[in-house]
């Protein structure tokens, strides 16, 4: 059986193998590409080879998930491109636990807490272990009556990506696949993170916006006061907003890097779309790890904060209101001490 061979004269490949800039065609710098290939490190005895398949997949992401565009650029049949994309997505999903992972030690957890305290500009938030939020990814709505359930509050079809990131914007945990009509708090309650109560550890909390309940158990989420009526609650909300804004920045950086995927409808089957989205979070973390940072596009349409929280079952979750009040008092107390010292 004959296998296709690499054509080094294809412009996009010639540029890559000649040491040219890779970010234009693949949205990743060469350092990020090399790290991805190192993590995949699968040796094949035949076929296109790991490098070429990875490049074809990244080009597919960069050009907005068009098999025919990749086919023309790489000089290969588009059915082959389709097989390559699905194969590489599965391979990247296999390394996801290595790249998108919760802190593995107490020292790492304390570093995350110190980082969030710095972001929030107050030491009272040094027990923050992450920031959580949901992101709607536009998709081509599926045919049939089930297509309506993918319409979100802005009336376009989407899939929800729930992400938790650290103080540097790297994803610690993701949960993706629920239709856009499902509320962020409902997605959370159906996620393994919530049901298994595996993160954050006791005594630590996640930053969340008004779309999540302020809770202590099964997982602790610290949210802003609704309609703050005093200077102390307003001050608390301001510090919390500074700390949790990193998750919005993380989503923004990923959307900007893969704008062809996130800023227009993703034209793949709804069952395949969650894998593509999860793959982008892996690539995002790899890029951050090697210093391949991209600034988020400030002009893109960000999801608005949701203020309506779904009602919880009696007794669940355990409210975190008392904990939030203690933190609020700590913030105000330290501000009072600082003012008296001056």
Short mmCIF file of the C-alpha atoms (twelve columns), coordinates in Angstrom:
data_MODEL
# 
_entry.id   MODEL 
# 
loop_
_atom_site.group_PDB 
_atom_site.id 
_atom_site.type_symbol 
_atom_site.label_atom_id 
_atom_site.label_alt_id 
_atom_site.label_comp_id 
_atom_site.label_asym_id 
_atom_site.label_seq_id 
_atom_site.Cartn_x 
_atom_site.Cartn_y 
_atom_site.Cartn_z 
_atom_site.pdbx_PDB_model_num 
ATOM 1   C CA . UNK A 1   0.000   0.000  0.000  1 
ATOM 2   C CA . UNK A 2   1.335   3.421  -0.952 1 
ATOM 3   C CA . UNK A 3   1.252   6.275  1.534  1 
ATOM 4   C CA . UNK A 4   1.255   9.982  0.808  1 
ATOM 5   C CA . UNK A 5   4.629   11.658 1.090  1 
ATOM 6   C CA . UNK A 6   5.535   15.072 2.408  1 
ATOM 7   C CA . UNK A 7   5.766   17.731 -0.258 1 
ATOM 8   C CA . UNK A 8   8.360   20.228 1.063  1 
ATOM 9   C CA . UNK A 9   7.560   22.666 -1.750 1 
ATOM 10  C CA . UNK A 10  4.072   23.437 -0.404 1 
ATOM 11  C CA . UNK A 11  4.461   27.117 0.678  1 
ATOM 12  C CA . UNK A 12  3.084   26.721 4.206  1 
ATOM 13  C CA . UNK A 13  5.404   23.745 4.858  1 
ATOM 14  C CA . UNK A 14  8.426   25.301 3.192  1 
ATOM 15  C CA . UNK A 15  8.054   28.308 5.467  1 
ATOM 16  C CA . UNK A 16  7.881   26.034 8.520  1 
ATOM 17  C CA . UNK A 17  10.868  23.856 7.629  1 
ATOM 18  C CA . UNK A 18  12.930  26.880 6.575  1 
ATOM 19  C CA . UNK A 19  12.634  28.300 10.100 1 
ATOM 20  C CA . UNK A 20  10.089  31.006 9.319  1 
ATOM 21  C CA . UNK A 21  7.577   32.560 11.694 1 
ATOM 22  C CA . UNK A 22  4.927   29.969 12.595 1 
ATOM 23  C CA . UNK A 23  2.464   32.229 14.376 1 
ATOM 24  C CA . UNK A 24  0.945   33.641 11.194 1 
ATOM 25  C CA . UNK A 25  -0.079  30.263 9.773  1 
ATOM 26  C CA . UNK A 26  -0.536  28.181 12.932 1 
ATOM 27  C CA . UNK A 27  -1.282  30.778 15.680 1 
ATOM 28  C CA . UNK A 28  1.531   29.292 17.807 1 
ATOM 29  C CA . UNK A 29  5.131   30.368 18.082 1 
ATOM 30  C CA . UNK A 30  7.775   27.775 17.266 1 
ATOM 31  C CA . UNK A 31  8.486   27.202 20.976 1 
ATOM 32  C CA . UNK A 32  4.826   26.310 21.561 1 
ATOM 33  C CA . UNK A 33  4.780   24.065 18.504 1 
ATOM 34  C CA . UNK A 34  7.885   22.222 19.650 1 
ATOM 35  C CA . UNK A 35  6.395   21.721 23.125 1 
ATOM 36  C CA . UNK A 36  3.185   20.333 21.637 1 
ATOM 37  C CA . UNK A 37  5.110   17.917 19.417 1 
ATOM 38  C CA . UNK A 38  7.209   16.877 22.418 1 
ATOM 39  C CA . UNK A 39  4.070   16.072 24.417 1 
ATOM 40  C CA . UNK A 40  2.517   14.123 21.555 1 
ATOM 41  C CA . UNK A 41  5.818   12.292 20.789 1 
ATOM 42  C CA . UNK A 42  4.075   9.490  18.950 1 
ATOM 43  C CA . UNK A 43  6.232   7.665  16.401 1 
ATOM 44  C CA . UNK A 44  4.438   6.207  13.403 1 
ATOM 45  C CA . UNK A 45  6.008   3.726  11.008 1 
ATOM 46  C CA . UNK A 46  3.902   4.939  8.103  1 
ATOM 47  C CA . UNK A 47  1.452   7.638  7.105  1 
ATOM 48  C CA . UNK A 48  1.844   11.394 7.277  1 
ATOM 49  C CA . UNK A 49  3.826   11.555 10.497 1 
ATOM 50  C CA . UNK A 50  3.152   13.422 13.726 1 
ATOM 51  C CA . UNK A 51  4.658   16.749 12.644 1 
ATOM 52  C CA . UNK A 52  2.752   17.080 9.396  1 
ATOM 53  C CA . UNK A 53  -0.534  15.958 10.939 1 
ATOM 54  C CA . UNK A 54  -0.134  18.406 13.817 1 
ATOM 55  C CA . UNK A 55  0.604   21.250 11.404 1 
ATOM 56  C CA . UNK A 56  -2.447  20.389 9.313  1 
ATOM 57  C CA . UNK A 57  -4.619  20.363 12.423 1 
ATOM 58  C CA . UNK A 58  -3.283  23.711 13.677 1 
ATOM 59  C CA . UNK A 59  -3.809  25.245 10.241 1 
ATOM 60  C CA . UNK A 60  -7.375  23.920 10.371 1 
ATOM 61  C CA . UNK A 61  -7.902  25.743 13.667 1 
ATOM 62  C CA . UNK A 62  -6.275  28.909 12.337 1 
ATOM 63  C CA . UNK A 63  -8.414  29.090 9.215  1 
ATOM 64  C CA . UNK A 64  -11.753 28.455 10.902 1 
ATOM 65  C CA . UNK A 65  -12.252 24.703 10.658 1 
ATOM 66  C CA . UNK A 66  -12.337 24.445 6.879  1 
ATOM 67  C CA . UNK A 67  -11.201 21.060 5.577  1 
ATOM 68  C CA . UNK A 68  -11.078 22.272 1.977  1 
ATOM 69  C CA . UNK A 69  -8.843  25.256 2.775  1 
ATOM 70  C CA . UNK A 70  -6.362  22.946 4.533  1 
ATOM 71  C CA . UNK A 71  -6.606  20.505 1.621  1 
ATOM 72  C CA . UNK A 72  -5.581  23.210 -0.835 1 
ATOM 73  C CA . UNK A 73  -2.817  24.616 1.388  1 
ATOM 74  C CA . UNK A 74  -1.203  21.240 2.113  1 
ATOM 75  C CA . UNK A 75  -1.899  19.526 -1.190 1 
ATOM 76  C CA . UNK A 76  -3.727  16.593 0.317  1 
ATOM 77  C CA . UNK A 77  -7.267  15.209 -0.212 1 
ATOM 78  C CA . UNK A 78  -9.841  16.832 2.051  1 
ATOM 79  C CA . UNK A 79  -11.135 13.453 3.381  1 
ATOM 80  C CA . UNK A 80  -7.565  12.877 4.563  1 
ATOM 81  C CA . UNK A 81  -7.622  16.256 6.294  1 
ATOM 82  C CA . UNK A 82  -10.852 15.232 8.026  1 
ATOM 83  C CA . UNK A 83  -9.278  12.017 9.339  1 
ATOM 84  C CA . UNK A 84  -6.119  13.849 10.433 1 
ATOM 85  C CA . UNK A 85  -8.068  16.509 12.360 1 
ATOM 86  C CA . UNK A 86  -10.111 13.939 14.277 1 
ATOM 87  C CA . UNK A 87  -6.998  11.851 14.996 1 
ATOM 88  C CA . UNK A 88  -4.951  14.781 16.308 1 
ATOM 89  C CA . UNK A 89  -7.860  16.054 18.413 1 
ATOM 90  C CA . UNK A 90  -8.034  12.640 20.103 1 
ATOM 91  C CA . UNK A 91  -4.269  12.693 20.673 1 
ATOM 92  C CA . UNK A 92  -4.384  16.170 22.224 1 
ATOM 93  C CA . UNK A 93  -7.323  15.096 24.400 1 
ATOM 94  C CA . UNK A 94  -5.146  12.227 25.641 1 
ATOM 95  C CA . UNK A 95  -2.533  14.664 26.991 1 
ATOM 96  C CA . UNK A 96  -5.131  17.065 28.445 1 
ATOM 97  C CA . UNK A 97  -4.762  15.705 32.028 1 
ATOM 98  C CA . UNK A 98  -1.043  16.513 31.882 1 
ATOM 99  C CA . UNK A 99  -1.549  20.088 30.702 1 
ATOM 100 C CA . UNK A 100 -4.852  21.169 32.266 1 
ATOM 101 C CA . UNK A 101 -4.372  20.051 35.862 1 
ATOM 102 C CA . UNK A 102 -5.126  21.172 39.414 1 
ATOM 103 C CA . UNK A 103 -2.214  22.165 41.692 1 
ATOM 104 C CA . UNK A 104 -0.380  19.016 42.662 1 
ATOM 105 C CA . UNK A 105 1.184   20.175 45.916 1 
ATOM 106 C CA . UNK A 106 0.496   22.468 48.858 1 
ATOM 107 C CA . UNK A 107 3.396   24.666 47.793 1 
ATOM 108 C CA . UNK A 108 1.862   25.131 44.349 1 
ATOM 109 C CA . UNK A 109 -1.535  25.889 45.928 1 
ATOM 110 C CA . UNK A 110 0.003   28.545 48.179 1 
ATOM 111 C CA . UNK A 111 1.696   30.113 45.146 1 
ATOM 112 C CA . UNK A 112 -1.680  30.339 43.426 1 
ATOM 113 C CA . UNK A 113 -3.190  31.940 46.538 1 
ATOM 114 C CA . UNK A 114 -0.388  34.488 46.756 1 
ATOM 115 C CA . UNK A 115 -0.862  35.276 43.082 1 
ATOM 116 C CA . UNK A 116 -4.585  35.930 43.511 1 
ATOM 117 C CA . UNK A 117 -3.933  38.084 46.584 1 
ATOM 118 C CA . UNK A 118 -1.638  40.166 44.394 1 
ATOM 119 C CA . UNK A 119 -4.258  40.402 41.635 1 
ATOM 120 C CA . UNK A 120 -6.970  41.388 44.111 1 
ATOM 121 C CA . UNK A 121 -4.537  43.812 45.731 1 
ATOM 122 C CA . UNK A 122 -5.326  42.545 49.221 1 
ATOM 123 C CA . UNK A 123 -3.803  39.830 51.417 1 
ATOM 124 C CA . UNK A 124 -7.248  38.777 52.659 1 
ATOM 125 C CA . UNK A 125 -7.686  36.867 49.371 1 
ATOM 126 C CA . UNK A 126 -4.633  34.630 49.737 1 
ATOM 127 C CA . UNK A 127 -6.890  31.569 50.063 1 
ATOM 128 C CA . UNK A 128 -8.206  31.970 46.521 1 
ATOM 129 C CA . UNK A 129 -7.414  28.790 44.592 1 
ATOM 130 C CA . UNK A 130 -8.799  29.772 41.195 1 
ATOM 131 C CA . UNK A 131 -11.324 31.823 39.267 1 
ATOM 132 C CA . UNK A 132 -14.362 30.192 37.656 1 
ATOM 133 C CA . UNK A 133 -16.607 31.361 34.832 1 
ATOM 134 C CA . UNK A 134 -18.524 30.142 31.811 1 
ATOM 135 C CA . UNK A 135 -17.853 31.000 28.185 1 
ATOM 136 C CA . UNK A 136 -20.289 30.555 25.281 1 
ATOM 137 C CA . UNK A 137 -18.752 29.204 22.084 1 
ATOM 138 C CA . UNK A 138 -20.863 29.844 18.997 1 
ATOM 139 C CA . UNK A 139 -21.708 26.735 16.952 1 
ATOM 140 C CA . UNK A 140 -23.717 25.889 13.874 1 
ATOM 141 C CA . UNK A 141 -27.094 24.841 15.345 1 
ATOM 142 C CA . UNK A 142 -27.970 21.194 14.769 1 
ATOM 143 C CA . UNK A 143 -31.021 20.348 12.692 1 
ATOM 144 C CA . UNK A 144 -34.237 19.173 14.291 1 
ATOM 145 C CA . UNK A 145 -36.120 20.155 17.445 1 
ATOM 146 C CA . UNK A 146 -33.054 19.656 19.647 1 
ATOM 147 C CA . UNK A 147 -31.388 22.613 17.945 1 
ATOM 148 C CA . UNK A 148 -33.461 25.090 19.960 1 
ATOM 149 C CA . UNK A 149 -31.926 24.020 23.271 1 
ATOM 150 C CA . UNK A 150 -28.542 25.298 22.084 1 
ATOM 151 C CA . UNK A 151 -29.832 28.901 21.879 1 
ATOM 152 C CA . UNK A 152 -28.442 30.986 24.740 1 
ATOM 153 C CA . UNK A 153 -29.787 34.184 26.309 1 
ATOM 154 C CA . UNK A 154 -28.397 36.177 23.376 1 
ATOM 155 C CA . UNK A 155 -30.397 33.956 21.007 1 
ATOM 156 C CA . UNK A 156 -27.519 32.305 19.152 1 
ATOM 157 C CA . UNK A 157 -26.565 28.634 19.288 1 
ATOM 158 C CA . UNK A 158 -23.647 27.867 21.563 1 
ATOM 159 C CA . UNK A 159 -21.910 25.343 23.774 1 
ATOM 160 C CA . UNK A 160 -20.852 26.285 27.308 1 
ATOM 161 C CA . UNK A 161 -17.223 26.011 28.380 1 
ATOM 162 C CA . UNK A 162 -16.780 26.141 32.147 1 
ATOM 163 C CA . UNK A 163 -13.220 27.028 33.034 1 
ATOM 164 C CA . UNK A 164 -11.210 27.467 36.224 1 
ATOM 165 C CA . UNK A 165 -7.874  29.233 35.868 1 
ATOM 166 C CA . UNK A 166 -4.994  30.178 38.134 1 
ATOM 167 C CA . UNK A 167 -3.586  33.649 38.778 1 
ATOM 168 C CA . UNK A 168 -1.612  33.509 35.519 1 
ATOM 169 C CA . UNK A 169 -4.585  32.637 33.325 1 
ATOM 170 C CA . UNK A 170 -3.706  28.956 32.818 1 
ATOM 171 C CA . UNK A 171 -6.659  26.591 32.969 1 
ATOM 172 C CA . UNK A 172 -6.733  24.257 35.976 1 
ATOM 173 C CA . UNK A 173 -9.987  22.505 35.103 1 
ATOM 174 C CA . UNK A 174 -12.507 22.584 32.256 1 
ATOM 175 C CA . UNK A 175 -15.979 21.173 31.696 1 
ATOM 176 C CA . UNK A 176 -17.468 21.619 28.243 1 
ATOM 177 C CA . UNK A 177 -20.444 20.369 26.264 1 
ATOM 178 C CA . UNK A 178 -23.675 21.673 27.778 1 
ATOM 179 C CA . UNK A 179 -26.017 23.561 25.402 1 
ATOM 180 C CA . UNK A 180 -26.044 27.346 25.575 1 
ATOM 181 C CA . UNK A 181 -29.505 27.455 27.164 1 
ATOM 182 C CA . UNK A 182 -28.139 25.927 30.383 1 
ATOM 183 C CA . UNK A 183 -27.293 28.436 33.123 1 
ATOM 184 C CA . UNK A 184 -23.694 28.655 34.407 1 
ATOM 185 C CA . UNK A 185 -24.722 27.560 37.915 1 
ATOM 186 C CA . UNK A 186 -26.541 24.528 36.490 1 
ATOM 187 C CA . UNK A 187 -23.466 23.576 34.445 1 
ATOM 188 C CA . UNK A 188 -21.416 23.814 37.634 1 
ATOM 189 C CA . UNK A 189 -23.787 21.538 39.576 1 
ATOM 190 C CA . UNK A 190 -23.489 18.876 36.874 1 
ATOM 191 C CA . UNK A 191 -19.707 19.050 36.625 1 
ATOM 192 C CA . UNK A 192 -17.411 16.392 38.136 1 
ATOM 193 C CA . UNK A 193 -15.600 19.131 40.061 1 
ATOM 194 C CA . UNK A 194 -18.802 19.955 41.968 1 
ATOM 195 C CA . UNK A 195 -20.178 16.440 42.381 1 
ATOM 196 C CA . UNK A 196 -16.866 15.031 43.582 1 
ATOM 197 C CA . UNK A 197 -16.000 18.154 45.621 1 
ATOM 198 C CA . UNK A 198 -12.361 17.613 44.704 1 
ATOM 199 C CA . UNK A 199 -11.330 21.265 44.439 1 
ATOM 200 C CA . UNK A 200 -10.630 23.656 46.048 1 
ATOM 201 C CA . UNK A 201 -9.307  22.087 49.279 1 
ATOM 202 C CA . UNK A 202 -10.912 22.951 52.601 1 
ATOM 203 C CA . UNK A 203 -10.117 26.504 53.643 1 
ATOM 204 C CA . UNK A 204 -9.689  27.688 50.041 1 
ATOM 205 C CA . UNK A 205 -12.234 29.153 47.630 1 
ATOM 206 C CA . UNK A 206 -12.810 30.045 43.997 1 
ATOM 207 C CA . UNK A 207 -13.585 33.528 42.711 1 
ATOM 208 C CA . UNK A 208 -16.933 33.646 40.900 1 
ATOM 209 C CA . UNK A 209 -19.266 36.245 39.446 1 
ATOM 210 C CA . UNK A 210 -22.907 36.926 40.300 1 
ATOM 211 C CA . UNK A 211 -24.066 33.997 38.191 1 
ATOM 212 C CA . UNK A 212 -22.837 31.541 40.844 1 
ATOM 213 C CA . UNK A 213 -24.097 30.995 44.386 1 
ATOM 214 C CA . UNK A 214 -21.893 32.161 47.232 1 
ATOM 215 C CA . UNK A 215 -21.206 28.757 48.760 1 
ATOM 216 C CA . UNK A 216 -18.915 26.966 51.175 1 
ATOM 217 C CA . UNK A 217 -19.907 23.352 50.426 1 
ATOM 218 C CA . UNK A 218 -19.692 21.143 48.425 1 
ATOM 219 C CA . UNK A 219 -17.181 23.573 46.926 1 
ATOM 220 C CA . UNK A 220 -16.384 27.075 48.133 1 
ATOM 221 C CA . UNK A 221 -17.123 29.932 45.721 1 
ATOM 222 C CA . UNK A 222 -16.743 33.569 46.733 1 
ATOM 223 C CA . UNK A 223 -19.039 35.916 44.809 1 
ATOM 224 C CA . UNK A 224 -19.681 39.665 45.061 1 
ATOM 225 C CA . UNK A 225 -22.377 41.225 47.235 1 
ATOM 226 C CA . UNK A 226 -25.521 41.960 45.251 1 
ATOM 227 C CA . UNK A 227 -26.585 45.591 45.535 1 
ATOM 228 C CA . UNK A 228 -23.796 46.565 47.983 1 
ATOM 229 C CA . UNK A 229 -25.201 49.129 50.395 1 
ATOM 230 C CA . UNK A 230 -22.111 50.090 52.399 1 
ATOM 231 C CA . UNK A 231 -18.598 51.301 51.570 1 
ATOM 232 C CA . UNK A 232 -17.149 48.066 52.987 1 
ATOM 233 C CA . UNK A 233 -19.200 45.821 50.683 1 
ATOM 234 C CA . UNK A 234 -18.408 48.046 47.715 1 
ATOM 235 C CA . UNK A 235 -14.719 47.846 48.595 1 
ATOM 236 C CA . UNK A 236 -14.924 44.054 48.900 1 
ATOM 237 C CA . UNK A 237 -16.607 43.781 45.508 1 
ATOM 238 C CA . UNK A 238 -13.931 45.935 43.904 1 
ATOM 239 C CA . UNK A 239 -11.094 43.745 45.229 1 
ATOM 240 C CA . UNK A 240 -12.919 40.552 44.282 1 
ATOM 241 C CA . UNK A 241 -13.522 41.855 40.767 1 
ATOM 242 C CA . UNK A 242 -9.796  42.491 40.329 1 
ATOM 243 C CA . UNK A 243 -9.032  38.936 41.400 1 
ATOM 244 C CA . UNK A 244 -11.614 37.171 39.245 1 
ATOM 245 C CA . UNK A 245 -10.978 39.213 36.099 1 
ATOM 246 C CA . UNK A 246 -8.131  36.840 35.185 1 
ATOM 247 C CA . UNK A 247 -10.613 34.178 34.017 1 
ATOM 248 C CA . UNK A 248 -12.127 36.683 31.594 1 
ATOM 249 C CA . UNK A 249 -8.616  37.487 30.393 1 
ATOM 250 C CA . UNK A 250 -7.862  33.766 29.944 1 
ATOM 251 C CA . UNK A 251 -10.968 33.325 27.785 1 
ATOM 252 C CA . UNK A 252 -10.063 36.529 25.919 1 
ATOM 253 C CA . UNK A 253 -6.525  35.350 25.145 1 
ATOM 254 C CA . UNK A 254 -7.783  32.001 23.867 1 
ATOM 255 C CA . UNK A 255 -10.495 33.636 21.739 1 
ATOM 256 C CA . UNK A 256 -7.982  36.059 20.247 1 
ATOM 257 C CA . UNK A 257 -5.454  33.322 19.426 1 
ATOM 258 C CA . UNK A 258 -8.070  31.112 17.783 1 
ATOM 259 C CA . UNK A 259 -10.380 33.877 16.621 1 
ATOM 260 C CA . UNK A 260 -11.499 31.895 13.585 1 
ATOM 261 C CA . UNK A 261 -12.897 29.255 15.954 1 
ATOM 262 C CA . UNK A 262 -14.327 31.408 18.733 1 
ATOM 263 C CA . UNK A 263 -15.498 34.559 16.957 1 
ATOM 264 C CA . UNK A 264 -17.669 32.824 14.368 1 
ATOM 265 C CA . UNK A 265 -19.866 29.734 14.346 1 
ATOM 266 C CA . UNK A 266 -17.894 26.518 14.758 1 
ATOM 267 C CA . UNK A 267 -19.076 24.389 11.842 1 
ATOM 268 C CA . UNK A 268 -18.525 20.903 13.203 1 
ATOM 269 C CA . UNK A 269 -20.960 18.388 14.654 1 
ATOM 270 C CA . UNK A 270 -22.128 19.351 18.194 1 
ATOM 271 C CA . UNK A 271 -20.720 16.068 19.532 1 
ATOM 272 C CA . UNK A 272 -17.263 16.912 18.143 1 
ATOM 273 C CA . UNK A 273 -17.293 20.611 19.080 1 
ATOM 274 C CA . UNK A 274 -16.559 20.034 22.821 1 
ATOM 275 C CA . UNK A 275 -13.375 18.152 21.897 1 
ATOM 276 C CA . UNK A 276 -12.216 20.988 19.637 1 
ATOM 277 C CA . UNK A 277 -12.892 23.547 22.375 1 
ATOM 278 C CA . UNK A 278 -11.082 21.445 24.993 1 
ATOM 279 C CA . UNK A 279 -8.132  21.104 22.623 1 
ATOM 280 C CA . UNK A 280 -7.885  24.897 22.433 1 
ATOM 281 C CA . UNK A 281 -7.578  25.089 26.240 1 
ATOM 282 C CA . UNK A 282 -4.668  22.627 26.078 1 
ATOM 283 C CA . UNK A 283 -2.925  24.727 23.425 1 
ATOM 284 C CA . UNK A 284 -3.606  27.877 25.476 1 
ATOM 285 C CA . UNK A 285 -1.844  26.374 28.510 1 
ATOM 286 C CA . UNK A 286 1.076   25.144 26.427 1 
ATOM 287 C CA . UNK A 287 1.546   28.627 24.985 1 
ATOM 288 C CA . UNK A 288 1.472   30.286 28.413 1 
ATOM 289 C CA . UNK A 289 3.969   27.742 29.722 1 
ATOM 290 C CA . UNK A 290 6.619   28.740 27.164 1 
ATOM 291 C CA . UNK A 291 5.899   32.478 27.284 1 
ATOM 292 C CA . UNK A 292 3.895   32.591 24.059 1 
ATOM 293 C CA . UNK A 293 1.427   35.180 25.356 1 
ATOM 294 C CA . UNK A 294 -1.124  37.019 23.253 1 
ATOM 295 C CA . UNK A 295 -3.108  40.027 24.460 1 
ATOM 296 C CA . UNK A 296 -6.889  39.633 24.352 1 
ATOM 297 C CA . UNK A 297 -8.772  41.661 21.788 1 
ATOM 298 C CA . UNK A 298 -10.550 44.338 23.808 1 
ATOM 299 C CA . UNK A 299 -13.123 44.867 21.060 1 
ATOM 300 C CA . UNK A 300 -14.528 41.336 21.109 1 
ATOM 301 C CA . UNK A 301 -17.970 40.781 22.557 1 
ATOM 302 C CA . UNK A 302 -17.552 39.347 26.038 1 
ATOM 303 C CA . UNK A 303 -20.271 37.468 27.873 1 
ATOM 304 C CA . UNK A 304 -22.159 39.731 30.209 1 
ATOM 305 C CA . UNK A 305 -22.161 38.883 33.891 1 
ATOM 306 C CA . UNK A 306 -25.276 37.029 34.952 1 
ATOM 307 C CA . UNK A 307 -27.008 38.181 38.137 1 
ATOM 308 C CA . UNK A 308 -29.717 35.525 38.297 1 
ATOM 309 C CA . UNK A 309 -28.731 32.455 40.285 1 
ATOM 310 C CA . UNK A 310 -30.788 29.298 39.956 1 
ATOM 311 C CA . UNK A 311 -32.532 28.143 43.107 1 
ATOM 312 C CA . UNK A 312 -30.741 25.374 44.962 1 
ATOM 313 C CA . UNK A 313 -32.212 22.254 46.493 1 
ATOM 314 C CA . UNK A 314 -32.955 22.609 50.227 1 
ATOM 315 C CA . UNK A 315 -29.753 22.298 52.212 1 
ATOM 316 C CA . UNK A 316 -27.470 22.458 49.152 1 
ATOM 317 C CA . UNK A 317 -25.161 24.136 48.698 1 
ATOM 318 C CA . UNK A 318 -24.106 25.350 52.133 1 
ATOM 319 C CA . UNK A 319 -24.012 29.116 51.909 1 
ATOM 320 C CA . UNK A 320 -20.726 30.968 52.096 1 
ATOM 321 C CA . UNK A 321 -22.318 34.248 53.221 1 
ATOM 322 C CA . UNK A 322 -20.711 34.154 56.677 1 
ATOM 323 C CA . UNK A 323 -17.267 33.483 55.178 1 
ATOM 324 C CA . UNK A 324 -17.766 36.318 52.705 1 
ATOM 325 C CA . UNK A 325 -18.723 38.682 55.542 1 
ATOM 326 C CA . UNK A 326 -15.581 37.745 57.477 1 
ATOM 327 C CA . UNK A 327 -13.450 38.471 54.406 1 
ATOM 328 C CA . UNK A 328 -15.288 41.756 53.914 1 
ATOM 329 C CA . UNK A 329 -14.504 42.713 57.509 1 
ATOM 330 C CA . UNK A 330 -10.849 41.791 57.024 1 
ATOM 331 C CA . UNK A 331 -10.623 44.031 53.982 1 
ATOM 332 C CA . UNK A 332 -12.245 46.942 55.824 1 
ATOM 333 C CA . UNK A 333 -10.239 46.379 59.002 1 
ATOM 334 C CA . UNK A 334 -6.941  46.506 57.183 1 
ATOM 335 C CA . UNK A 335 -8.041  49.604 55.336 1 
ATOM 336 C CA . UNK A 336 -8.935  51.244 58.690 1 
ATOM 337 C CA . UNK A 337 -5.557  50.340 60.188 1 
ATOM 338 C CA . UNK A 338 -3.771  51.742 57.133 1 
ATOM 339 C CA . UNK A 339 -5.772  54.984 57.361 1 
ATOM 340 C CA . UNK A 340 -5.025  55.369 61.104 1 
ATOM 341 C CA . UNK A 341 -1.310  54.774 60.470 1 
ATOM 342 C CA . UNK A 342 -1.221  57.501 57.839 1 
# 
